[in-house]
PDB file of N, CA and C in Angstrom:
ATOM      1  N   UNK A   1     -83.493 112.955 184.900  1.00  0.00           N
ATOM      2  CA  UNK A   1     -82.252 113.600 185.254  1.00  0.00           C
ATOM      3  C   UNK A   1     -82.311 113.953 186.743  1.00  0.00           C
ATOM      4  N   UNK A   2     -81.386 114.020 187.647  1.00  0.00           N
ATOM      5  CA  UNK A   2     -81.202 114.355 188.709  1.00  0.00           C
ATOM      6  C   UNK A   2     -81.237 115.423 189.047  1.00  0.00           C
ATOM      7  N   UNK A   3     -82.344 115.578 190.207  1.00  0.00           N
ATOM      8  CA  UNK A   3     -82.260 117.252 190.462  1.00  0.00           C
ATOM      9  C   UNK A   3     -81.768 118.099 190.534  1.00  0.00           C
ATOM     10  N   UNK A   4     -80.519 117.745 191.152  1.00  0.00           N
ATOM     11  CA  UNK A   4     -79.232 118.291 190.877  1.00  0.00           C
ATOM     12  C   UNK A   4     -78.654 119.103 190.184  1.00  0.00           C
ATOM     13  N   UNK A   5     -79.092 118.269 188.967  1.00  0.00           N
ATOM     14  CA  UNK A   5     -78.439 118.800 187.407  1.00  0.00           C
ATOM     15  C   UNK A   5     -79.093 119.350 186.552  1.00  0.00           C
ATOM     16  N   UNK A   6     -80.584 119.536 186.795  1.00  0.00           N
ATOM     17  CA  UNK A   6     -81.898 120.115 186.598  1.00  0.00           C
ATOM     18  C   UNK A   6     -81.395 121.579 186.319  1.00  0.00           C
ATOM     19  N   UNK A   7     -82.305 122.176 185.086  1.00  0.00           N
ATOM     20  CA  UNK A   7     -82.149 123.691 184.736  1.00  0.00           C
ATOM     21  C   UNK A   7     -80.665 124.117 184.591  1.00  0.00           C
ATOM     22  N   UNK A   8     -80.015 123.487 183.953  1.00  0.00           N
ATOM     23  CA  UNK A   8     -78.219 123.803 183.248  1.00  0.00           C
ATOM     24  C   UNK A   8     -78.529 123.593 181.858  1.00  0.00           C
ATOM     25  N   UNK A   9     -79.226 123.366 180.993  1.00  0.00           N
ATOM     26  CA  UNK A   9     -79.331 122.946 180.090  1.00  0.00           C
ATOM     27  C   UNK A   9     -78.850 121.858 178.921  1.00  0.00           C
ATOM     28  N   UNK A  10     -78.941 120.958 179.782  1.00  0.00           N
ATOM     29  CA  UNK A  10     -78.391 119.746 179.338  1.00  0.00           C
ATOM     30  C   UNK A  10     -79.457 118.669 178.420  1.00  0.00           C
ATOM     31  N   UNK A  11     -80.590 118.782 178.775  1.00  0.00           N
ATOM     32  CA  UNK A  11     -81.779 118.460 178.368  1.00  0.00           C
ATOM     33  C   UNK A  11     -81.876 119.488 176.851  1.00  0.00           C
ATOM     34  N   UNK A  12     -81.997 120.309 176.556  1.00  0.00           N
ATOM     35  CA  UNK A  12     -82.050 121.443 175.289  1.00  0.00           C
ATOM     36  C   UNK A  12     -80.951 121.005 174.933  1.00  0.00           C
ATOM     37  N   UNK A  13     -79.641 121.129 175.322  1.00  0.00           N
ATOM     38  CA  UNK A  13     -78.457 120.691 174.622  1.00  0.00           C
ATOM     39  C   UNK A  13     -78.551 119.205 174.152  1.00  0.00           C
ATOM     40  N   UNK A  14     -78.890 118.016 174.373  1.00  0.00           N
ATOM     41  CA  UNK A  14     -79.053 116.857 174.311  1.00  0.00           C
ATOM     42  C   UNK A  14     -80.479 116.829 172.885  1.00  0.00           C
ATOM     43  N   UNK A  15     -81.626 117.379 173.275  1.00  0.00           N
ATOM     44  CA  UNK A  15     -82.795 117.330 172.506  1.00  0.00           C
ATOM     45  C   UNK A  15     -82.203 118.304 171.050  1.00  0.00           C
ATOM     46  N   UNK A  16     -81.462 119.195 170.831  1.00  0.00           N
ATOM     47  CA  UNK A  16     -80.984 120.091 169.987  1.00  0.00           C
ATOM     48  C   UNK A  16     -80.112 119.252 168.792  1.00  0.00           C
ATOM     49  N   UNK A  17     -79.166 118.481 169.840  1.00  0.00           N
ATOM     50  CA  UNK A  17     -78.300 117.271 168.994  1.00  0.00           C
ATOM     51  C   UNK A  17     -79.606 116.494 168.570  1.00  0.00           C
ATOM     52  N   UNK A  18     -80.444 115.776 169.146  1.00  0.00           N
ATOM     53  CA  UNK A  18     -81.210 114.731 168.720  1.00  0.00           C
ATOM     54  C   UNK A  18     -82.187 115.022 167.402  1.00  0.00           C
ATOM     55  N   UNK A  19     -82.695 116.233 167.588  1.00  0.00           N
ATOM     56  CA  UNK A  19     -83.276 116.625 166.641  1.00  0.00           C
ATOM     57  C   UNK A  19     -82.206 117.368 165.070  1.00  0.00           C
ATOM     58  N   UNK A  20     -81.478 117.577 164.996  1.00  0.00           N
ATOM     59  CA  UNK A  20     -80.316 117.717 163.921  1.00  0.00           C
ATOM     60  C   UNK A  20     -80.222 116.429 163.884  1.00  0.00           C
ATOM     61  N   UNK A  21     -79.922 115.638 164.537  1.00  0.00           N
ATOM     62  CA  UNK A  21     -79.617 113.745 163.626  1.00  0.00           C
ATOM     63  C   UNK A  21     -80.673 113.326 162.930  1.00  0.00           C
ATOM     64  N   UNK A  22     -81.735 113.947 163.197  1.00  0.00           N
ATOM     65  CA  UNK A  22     -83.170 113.524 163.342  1.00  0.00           C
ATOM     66  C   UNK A  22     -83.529 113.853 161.624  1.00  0.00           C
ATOM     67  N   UNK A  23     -83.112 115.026 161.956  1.00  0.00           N
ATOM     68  CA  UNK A  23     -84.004 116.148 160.807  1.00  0.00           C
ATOM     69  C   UNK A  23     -82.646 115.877 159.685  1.00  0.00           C
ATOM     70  N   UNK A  24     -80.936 116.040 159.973  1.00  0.00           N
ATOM     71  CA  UNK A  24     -79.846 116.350 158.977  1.00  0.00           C
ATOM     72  C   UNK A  24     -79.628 114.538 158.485  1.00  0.00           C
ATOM     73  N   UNK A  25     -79.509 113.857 159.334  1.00  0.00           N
ATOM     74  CA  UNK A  25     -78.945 112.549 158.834  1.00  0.00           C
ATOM     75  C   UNK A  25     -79.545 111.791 158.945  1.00  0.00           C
ATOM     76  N   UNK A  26     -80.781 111.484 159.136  1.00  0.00           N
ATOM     77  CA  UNK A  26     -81.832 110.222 158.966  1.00  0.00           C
ATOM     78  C   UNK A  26     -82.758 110.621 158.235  1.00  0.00           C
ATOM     79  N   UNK A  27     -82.674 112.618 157.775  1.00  0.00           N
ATOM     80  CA  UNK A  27     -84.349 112.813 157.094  1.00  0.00           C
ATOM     81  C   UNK A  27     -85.305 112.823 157.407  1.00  0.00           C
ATOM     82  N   UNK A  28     -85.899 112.822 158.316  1.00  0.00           N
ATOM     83  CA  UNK A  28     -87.029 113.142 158.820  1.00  0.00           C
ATOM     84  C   UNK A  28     -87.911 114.283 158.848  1.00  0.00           C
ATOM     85  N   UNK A  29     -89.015 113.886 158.731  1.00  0.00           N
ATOM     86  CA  UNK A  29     -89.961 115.164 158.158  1.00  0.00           C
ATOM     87  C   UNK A  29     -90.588 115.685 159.290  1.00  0.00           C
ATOM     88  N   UNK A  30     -90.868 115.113 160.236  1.00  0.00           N
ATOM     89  CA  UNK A  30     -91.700 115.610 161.554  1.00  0.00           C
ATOM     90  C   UNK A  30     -91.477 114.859 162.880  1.00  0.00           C
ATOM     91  N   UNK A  31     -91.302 115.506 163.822  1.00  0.00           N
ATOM     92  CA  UNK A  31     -90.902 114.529 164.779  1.00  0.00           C
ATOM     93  C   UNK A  31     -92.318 115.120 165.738  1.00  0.00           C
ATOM     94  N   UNK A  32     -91.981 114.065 166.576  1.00  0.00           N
ATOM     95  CA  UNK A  32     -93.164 114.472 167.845  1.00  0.00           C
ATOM     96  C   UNK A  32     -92.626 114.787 168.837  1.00  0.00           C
ATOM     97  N   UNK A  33     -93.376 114.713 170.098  1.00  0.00           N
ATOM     98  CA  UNK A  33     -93.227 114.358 171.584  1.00  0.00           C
ATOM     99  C   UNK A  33     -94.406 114.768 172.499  1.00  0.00           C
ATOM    100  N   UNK A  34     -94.568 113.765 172.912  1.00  0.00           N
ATOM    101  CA  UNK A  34     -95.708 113.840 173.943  1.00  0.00           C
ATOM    102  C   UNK A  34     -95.574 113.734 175.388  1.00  0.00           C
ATOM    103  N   UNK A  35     -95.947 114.602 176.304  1.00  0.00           N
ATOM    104  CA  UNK A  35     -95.333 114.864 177.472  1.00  0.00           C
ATOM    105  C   UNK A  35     -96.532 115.013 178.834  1.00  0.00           C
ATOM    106  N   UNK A  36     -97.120 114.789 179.734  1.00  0.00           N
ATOM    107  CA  UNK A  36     -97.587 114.730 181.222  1.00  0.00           C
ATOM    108  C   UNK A  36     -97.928 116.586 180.428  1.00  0.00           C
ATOM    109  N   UNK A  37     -99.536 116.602 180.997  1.00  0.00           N
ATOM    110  CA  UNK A  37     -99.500 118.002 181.652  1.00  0.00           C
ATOM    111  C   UNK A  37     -99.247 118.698 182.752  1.00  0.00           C
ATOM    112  N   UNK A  38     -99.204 117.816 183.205  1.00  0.00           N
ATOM    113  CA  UNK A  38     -98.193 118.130 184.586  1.00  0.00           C
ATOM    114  C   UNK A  38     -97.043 118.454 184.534  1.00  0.00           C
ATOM    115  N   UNK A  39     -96.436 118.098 183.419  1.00  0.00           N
ATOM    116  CA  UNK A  39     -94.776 118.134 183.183  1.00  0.00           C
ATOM    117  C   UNK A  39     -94.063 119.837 182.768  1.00  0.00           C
ATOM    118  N   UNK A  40     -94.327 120.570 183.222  1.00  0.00           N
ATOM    119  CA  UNK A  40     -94.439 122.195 182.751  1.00  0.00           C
ATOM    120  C   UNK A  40     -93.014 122.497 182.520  1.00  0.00           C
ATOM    121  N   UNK A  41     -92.069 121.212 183.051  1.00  0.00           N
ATOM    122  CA  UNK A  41     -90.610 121.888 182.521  1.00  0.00           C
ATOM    123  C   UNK A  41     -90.360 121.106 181.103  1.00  0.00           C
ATOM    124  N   UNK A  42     -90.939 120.315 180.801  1.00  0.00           N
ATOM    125  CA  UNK A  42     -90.619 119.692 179.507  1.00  0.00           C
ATOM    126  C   UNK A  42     -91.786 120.247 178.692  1.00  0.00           C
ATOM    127  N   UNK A  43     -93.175 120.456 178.702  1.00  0.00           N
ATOM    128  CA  UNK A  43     -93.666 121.438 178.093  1.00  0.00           C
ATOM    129  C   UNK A  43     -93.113 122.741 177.392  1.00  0.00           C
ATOM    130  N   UNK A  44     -92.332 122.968 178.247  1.00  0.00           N
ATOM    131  CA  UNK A  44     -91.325 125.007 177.984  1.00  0.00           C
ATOM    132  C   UNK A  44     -90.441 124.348 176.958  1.00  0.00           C
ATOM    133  N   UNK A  45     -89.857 123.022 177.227  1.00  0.00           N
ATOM    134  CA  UNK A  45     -88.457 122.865 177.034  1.00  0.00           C
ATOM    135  C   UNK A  45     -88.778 123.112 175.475  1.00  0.00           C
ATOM    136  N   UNK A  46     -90.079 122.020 174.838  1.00  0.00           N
ATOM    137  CA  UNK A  46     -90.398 121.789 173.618  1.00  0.00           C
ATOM    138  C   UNK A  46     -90.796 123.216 172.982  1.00  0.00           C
ATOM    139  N   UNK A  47     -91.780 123.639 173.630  1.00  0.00           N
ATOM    140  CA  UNK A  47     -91.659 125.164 173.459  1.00  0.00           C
ATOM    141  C   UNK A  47     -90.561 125.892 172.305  1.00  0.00           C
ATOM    142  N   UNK A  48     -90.121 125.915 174.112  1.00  0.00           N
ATOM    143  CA  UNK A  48     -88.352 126.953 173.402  1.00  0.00           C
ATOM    144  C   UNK A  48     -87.592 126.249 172.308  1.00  0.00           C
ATOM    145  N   UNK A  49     -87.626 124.552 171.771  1.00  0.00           N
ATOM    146  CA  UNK A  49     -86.979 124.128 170.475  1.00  0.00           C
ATOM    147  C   UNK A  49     -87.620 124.240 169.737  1.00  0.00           C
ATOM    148  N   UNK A  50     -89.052 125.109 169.307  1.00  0.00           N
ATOM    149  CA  UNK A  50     -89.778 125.605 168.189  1.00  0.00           C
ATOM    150  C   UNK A  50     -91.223 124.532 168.065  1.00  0.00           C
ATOM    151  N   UNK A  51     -91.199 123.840 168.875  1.00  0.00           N
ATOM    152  CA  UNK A  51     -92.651 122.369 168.729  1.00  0.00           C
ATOM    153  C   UNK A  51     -93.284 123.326 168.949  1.00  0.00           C
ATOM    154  N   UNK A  52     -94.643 123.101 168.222  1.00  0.00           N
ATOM    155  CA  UNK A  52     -95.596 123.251 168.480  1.00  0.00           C
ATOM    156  C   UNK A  52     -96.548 122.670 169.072  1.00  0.00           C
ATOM    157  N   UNK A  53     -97.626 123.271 169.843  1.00  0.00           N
ATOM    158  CA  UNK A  53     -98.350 122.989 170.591  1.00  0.00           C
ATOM    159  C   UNK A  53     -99.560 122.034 169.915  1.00  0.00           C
ATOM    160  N   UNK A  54     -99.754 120.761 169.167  1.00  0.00           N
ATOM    161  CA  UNK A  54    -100.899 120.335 168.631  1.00  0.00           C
ATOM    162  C   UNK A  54    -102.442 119.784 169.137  1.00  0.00           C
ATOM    163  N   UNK A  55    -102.194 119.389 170.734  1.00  0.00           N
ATOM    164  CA  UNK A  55    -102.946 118.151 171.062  1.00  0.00           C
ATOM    165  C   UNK A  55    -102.966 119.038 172.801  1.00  0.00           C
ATOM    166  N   UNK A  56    -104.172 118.668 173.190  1.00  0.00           N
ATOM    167  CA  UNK A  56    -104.134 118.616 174.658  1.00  0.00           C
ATOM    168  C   UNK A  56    -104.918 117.440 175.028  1.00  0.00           C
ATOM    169  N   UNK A  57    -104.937 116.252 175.246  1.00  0.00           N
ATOM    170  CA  UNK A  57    -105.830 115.123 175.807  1.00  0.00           C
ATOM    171  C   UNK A  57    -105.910 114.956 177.079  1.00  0.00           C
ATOM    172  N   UNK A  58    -107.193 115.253 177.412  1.00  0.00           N
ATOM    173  CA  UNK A  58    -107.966 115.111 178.723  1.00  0.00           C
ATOM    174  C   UNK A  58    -108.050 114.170 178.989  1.00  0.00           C
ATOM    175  N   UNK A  59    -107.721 113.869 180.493  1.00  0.00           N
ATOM    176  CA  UNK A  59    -107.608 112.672 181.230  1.00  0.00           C
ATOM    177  C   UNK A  59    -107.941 110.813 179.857  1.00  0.00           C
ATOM    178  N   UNK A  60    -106.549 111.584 179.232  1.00  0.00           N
ATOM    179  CA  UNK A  60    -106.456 110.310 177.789  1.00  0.00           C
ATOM    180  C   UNK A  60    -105.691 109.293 178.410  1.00  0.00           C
ATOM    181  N   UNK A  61    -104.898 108.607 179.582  1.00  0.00           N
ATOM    182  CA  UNK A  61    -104.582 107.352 179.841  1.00  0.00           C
ATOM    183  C   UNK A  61    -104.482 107.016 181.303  1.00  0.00           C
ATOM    184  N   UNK A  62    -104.677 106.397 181.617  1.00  0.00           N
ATOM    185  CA  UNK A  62    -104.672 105.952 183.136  1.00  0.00           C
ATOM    186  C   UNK A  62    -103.154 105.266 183.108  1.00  0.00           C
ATOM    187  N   UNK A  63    -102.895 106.090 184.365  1.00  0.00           N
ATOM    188  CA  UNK A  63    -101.454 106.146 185.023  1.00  0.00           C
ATOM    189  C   UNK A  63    -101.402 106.411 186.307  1.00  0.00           C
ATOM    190  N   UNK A  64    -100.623 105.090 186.887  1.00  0.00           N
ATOM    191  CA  UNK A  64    -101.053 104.882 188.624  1.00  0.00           C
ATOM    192  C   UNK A  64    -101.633 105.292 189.471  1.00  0.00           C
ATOM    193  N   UNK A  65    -102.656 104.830 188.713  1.00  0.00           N
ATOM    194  CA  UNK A  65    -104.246 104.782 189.964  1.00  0.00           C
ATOM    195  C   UNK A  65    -105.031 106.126 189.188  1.00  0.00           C
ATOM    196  N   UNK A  66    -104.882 106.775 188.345  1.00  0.00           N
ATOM    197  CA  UNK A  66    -105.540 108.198 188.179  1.00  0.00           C
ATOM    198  C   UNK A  66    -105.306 108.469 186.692  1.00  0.00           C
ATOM    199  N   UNK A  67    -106.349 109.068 186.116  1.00  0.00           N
ATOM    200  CA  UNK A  67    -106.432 109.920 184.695  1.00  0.00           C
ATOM    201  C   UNK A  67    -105.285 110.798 184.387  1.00  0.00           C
ATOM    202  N   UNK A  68    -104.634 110.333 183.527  1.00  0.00           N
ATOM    203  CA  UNK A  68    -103.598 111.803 183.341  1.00  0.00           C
ATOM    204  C   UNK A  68    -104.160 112.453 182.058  1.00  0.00           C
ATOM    205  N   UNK A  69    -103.601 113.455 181.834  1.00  0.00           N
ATOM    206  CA  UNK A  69    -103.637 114.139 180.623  1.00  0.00           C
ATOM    207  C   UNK A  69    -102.539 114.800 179.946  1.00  0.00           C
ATOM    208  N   UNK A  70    -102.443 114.503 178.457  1.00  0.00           N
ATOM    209  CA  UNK A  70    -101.158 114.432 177.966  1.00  0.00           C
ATOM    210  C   UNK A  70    -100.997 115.574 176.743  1.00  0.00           C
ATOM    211  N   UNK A  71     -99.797 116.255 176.473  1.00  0.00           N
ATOM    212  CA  UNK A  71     -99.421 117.454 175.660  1.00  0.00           C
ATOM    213  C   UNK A  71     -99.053 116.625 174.520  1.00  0.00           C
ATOM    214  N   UNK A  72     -99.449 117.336 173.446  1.00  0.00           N
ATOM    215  CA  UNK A  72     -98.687 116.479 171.865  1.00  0.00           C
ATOM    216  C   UNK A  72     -98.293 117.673 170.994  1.00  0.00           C
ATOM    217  N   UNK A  73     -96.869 117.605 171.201  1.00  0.00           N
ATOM    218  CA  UNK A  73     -96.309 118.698 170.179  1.00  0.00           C
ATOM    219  C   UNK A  73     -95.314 117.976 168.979  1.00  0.00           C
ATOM    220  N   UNK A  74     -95.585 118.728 167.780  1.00  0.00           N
ATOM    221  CA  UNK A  74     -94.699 118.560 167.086  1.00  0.00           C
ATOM    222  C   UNK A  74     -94.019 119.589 165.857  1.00  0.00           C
ATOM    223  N   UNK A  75     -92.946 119.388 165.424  1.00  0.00           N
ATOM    224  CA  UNK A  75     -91.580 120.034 165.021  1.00  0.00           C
ATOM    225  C   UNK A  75     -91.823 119.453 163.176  1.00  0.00           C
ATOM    226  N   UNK A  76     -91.905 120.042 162.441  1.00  0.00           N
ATOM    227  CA  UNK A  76     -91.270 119.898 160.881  1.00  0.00           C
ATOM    228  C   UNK A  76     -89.809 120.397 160.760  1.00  0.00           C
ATOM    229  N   UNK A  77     -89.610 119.352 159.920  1.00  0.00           N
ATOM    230  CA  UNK A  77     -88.232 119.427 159.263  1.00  0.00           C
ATOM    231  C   UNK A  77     -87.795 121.208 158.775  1.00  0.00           C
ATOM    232  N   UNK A  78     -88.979 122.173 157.823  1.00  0.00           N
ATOM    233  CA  UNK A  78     -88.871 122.728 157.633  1.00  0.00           C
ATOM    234  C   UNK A  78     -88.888 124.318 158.829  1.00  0.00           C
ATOM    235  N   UNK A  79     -89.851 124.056 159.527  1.00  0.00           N
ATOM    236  CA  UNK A  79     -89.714 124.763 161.159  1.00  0.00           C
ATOM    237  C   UNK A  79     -88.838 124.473 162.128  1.00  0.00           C
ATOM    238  N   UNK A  80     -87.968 123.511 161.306  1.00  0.00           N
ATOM    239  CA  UNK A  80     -86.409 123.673 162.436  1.00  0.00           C
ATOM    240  C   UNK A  80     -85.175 124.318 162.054  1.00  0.00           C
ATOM    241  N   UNK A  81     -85.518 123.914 160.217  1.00  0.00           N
ATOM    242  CA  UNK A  81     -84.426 124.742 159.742  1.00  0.00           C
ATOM    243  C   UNK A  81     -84.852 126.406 159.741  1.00  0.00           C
ATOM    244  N   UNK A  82     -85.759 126.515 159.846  1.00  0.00           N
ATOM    245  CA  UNK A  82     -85.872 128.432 159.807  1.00  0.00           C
ATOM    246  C   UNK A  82     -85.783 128.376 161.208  1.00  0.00           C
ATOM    247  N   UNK A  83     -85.734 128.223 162.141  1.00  0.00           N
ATOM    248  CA  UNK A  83     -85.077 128.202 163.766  1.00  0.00           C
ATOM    249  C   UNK A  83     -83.895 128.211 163.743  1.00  0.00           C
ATOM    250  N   UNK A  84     -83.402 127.216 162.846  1.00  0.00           N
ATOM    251  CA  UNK A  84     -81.875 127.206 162.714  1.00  0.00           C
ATOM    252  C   UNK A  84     -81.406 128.504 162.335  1.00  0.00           C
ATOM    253  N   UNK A  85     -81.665 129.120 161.166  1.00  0.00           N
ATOM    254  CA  UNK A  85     -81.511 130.073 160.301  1.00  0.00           C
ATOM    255  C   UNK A  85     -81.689 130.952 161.409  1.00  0.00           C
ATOM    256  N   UNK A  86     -82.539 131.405 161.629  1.00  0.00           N
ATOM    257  CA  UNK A  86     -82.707 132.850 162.778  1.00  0.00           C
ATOM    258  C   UNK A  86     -81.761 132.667 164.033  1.00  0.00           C
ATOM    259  N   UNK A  87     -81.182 131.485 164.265  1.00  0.00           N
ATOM    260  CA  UNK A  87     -80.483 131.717 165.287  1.00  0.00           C
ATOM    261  C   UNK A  87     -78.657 132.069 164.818  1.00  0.00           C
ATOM    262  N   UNK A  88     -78.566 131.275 162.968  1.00  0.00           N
ATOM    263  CA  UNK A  88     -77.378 131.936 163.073  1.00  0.00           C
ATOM    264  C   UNK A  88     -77.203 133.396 162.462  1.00  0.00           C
TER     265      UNK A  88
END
């Protein structure tokens, strides 16, 4: 996304829809996402939609020219609907 448009919440609004299609009309039991530790605004983002924190992998893939290390969170079907619930 363009910097620009960065921190409006369009990203949470977008991931919020994705995960309700995810979880209400395809069924899905667990979703993931794996993200740069470097990435500290998409880290929060998953955060704040209820993921949990599962995985930290140390310098786990080489990515241009250098070791990165990568976040693995994930969301149950049932830990989205009690998110849901507390928020209405």
């Amino acid at each position: 996304m363009a910097p620009s448009h960065q921190g409006q919440g369009y990203a949470m609004e977008a991931l919020e829809c994705l995960l309700e299609y995810g979880f209400d009309t395809l069924g899905l039991h667990r979703v993931i996402a794996i993200t740069s530790d470097q990435n500290h605004a998409a880290a929060s983002l998953f955060r704040r939609l209820g993921f949990r924190q599962e995985a930290h992998h140390i310098e786990h893939r080489w990515y241009k020219s250098s070791w990165e290390s990568e976040f693995v969170f994930a969301l149950l079907k049932r830990e989205w609907e009690l998110r849901s619930q507390k928020e209405a």
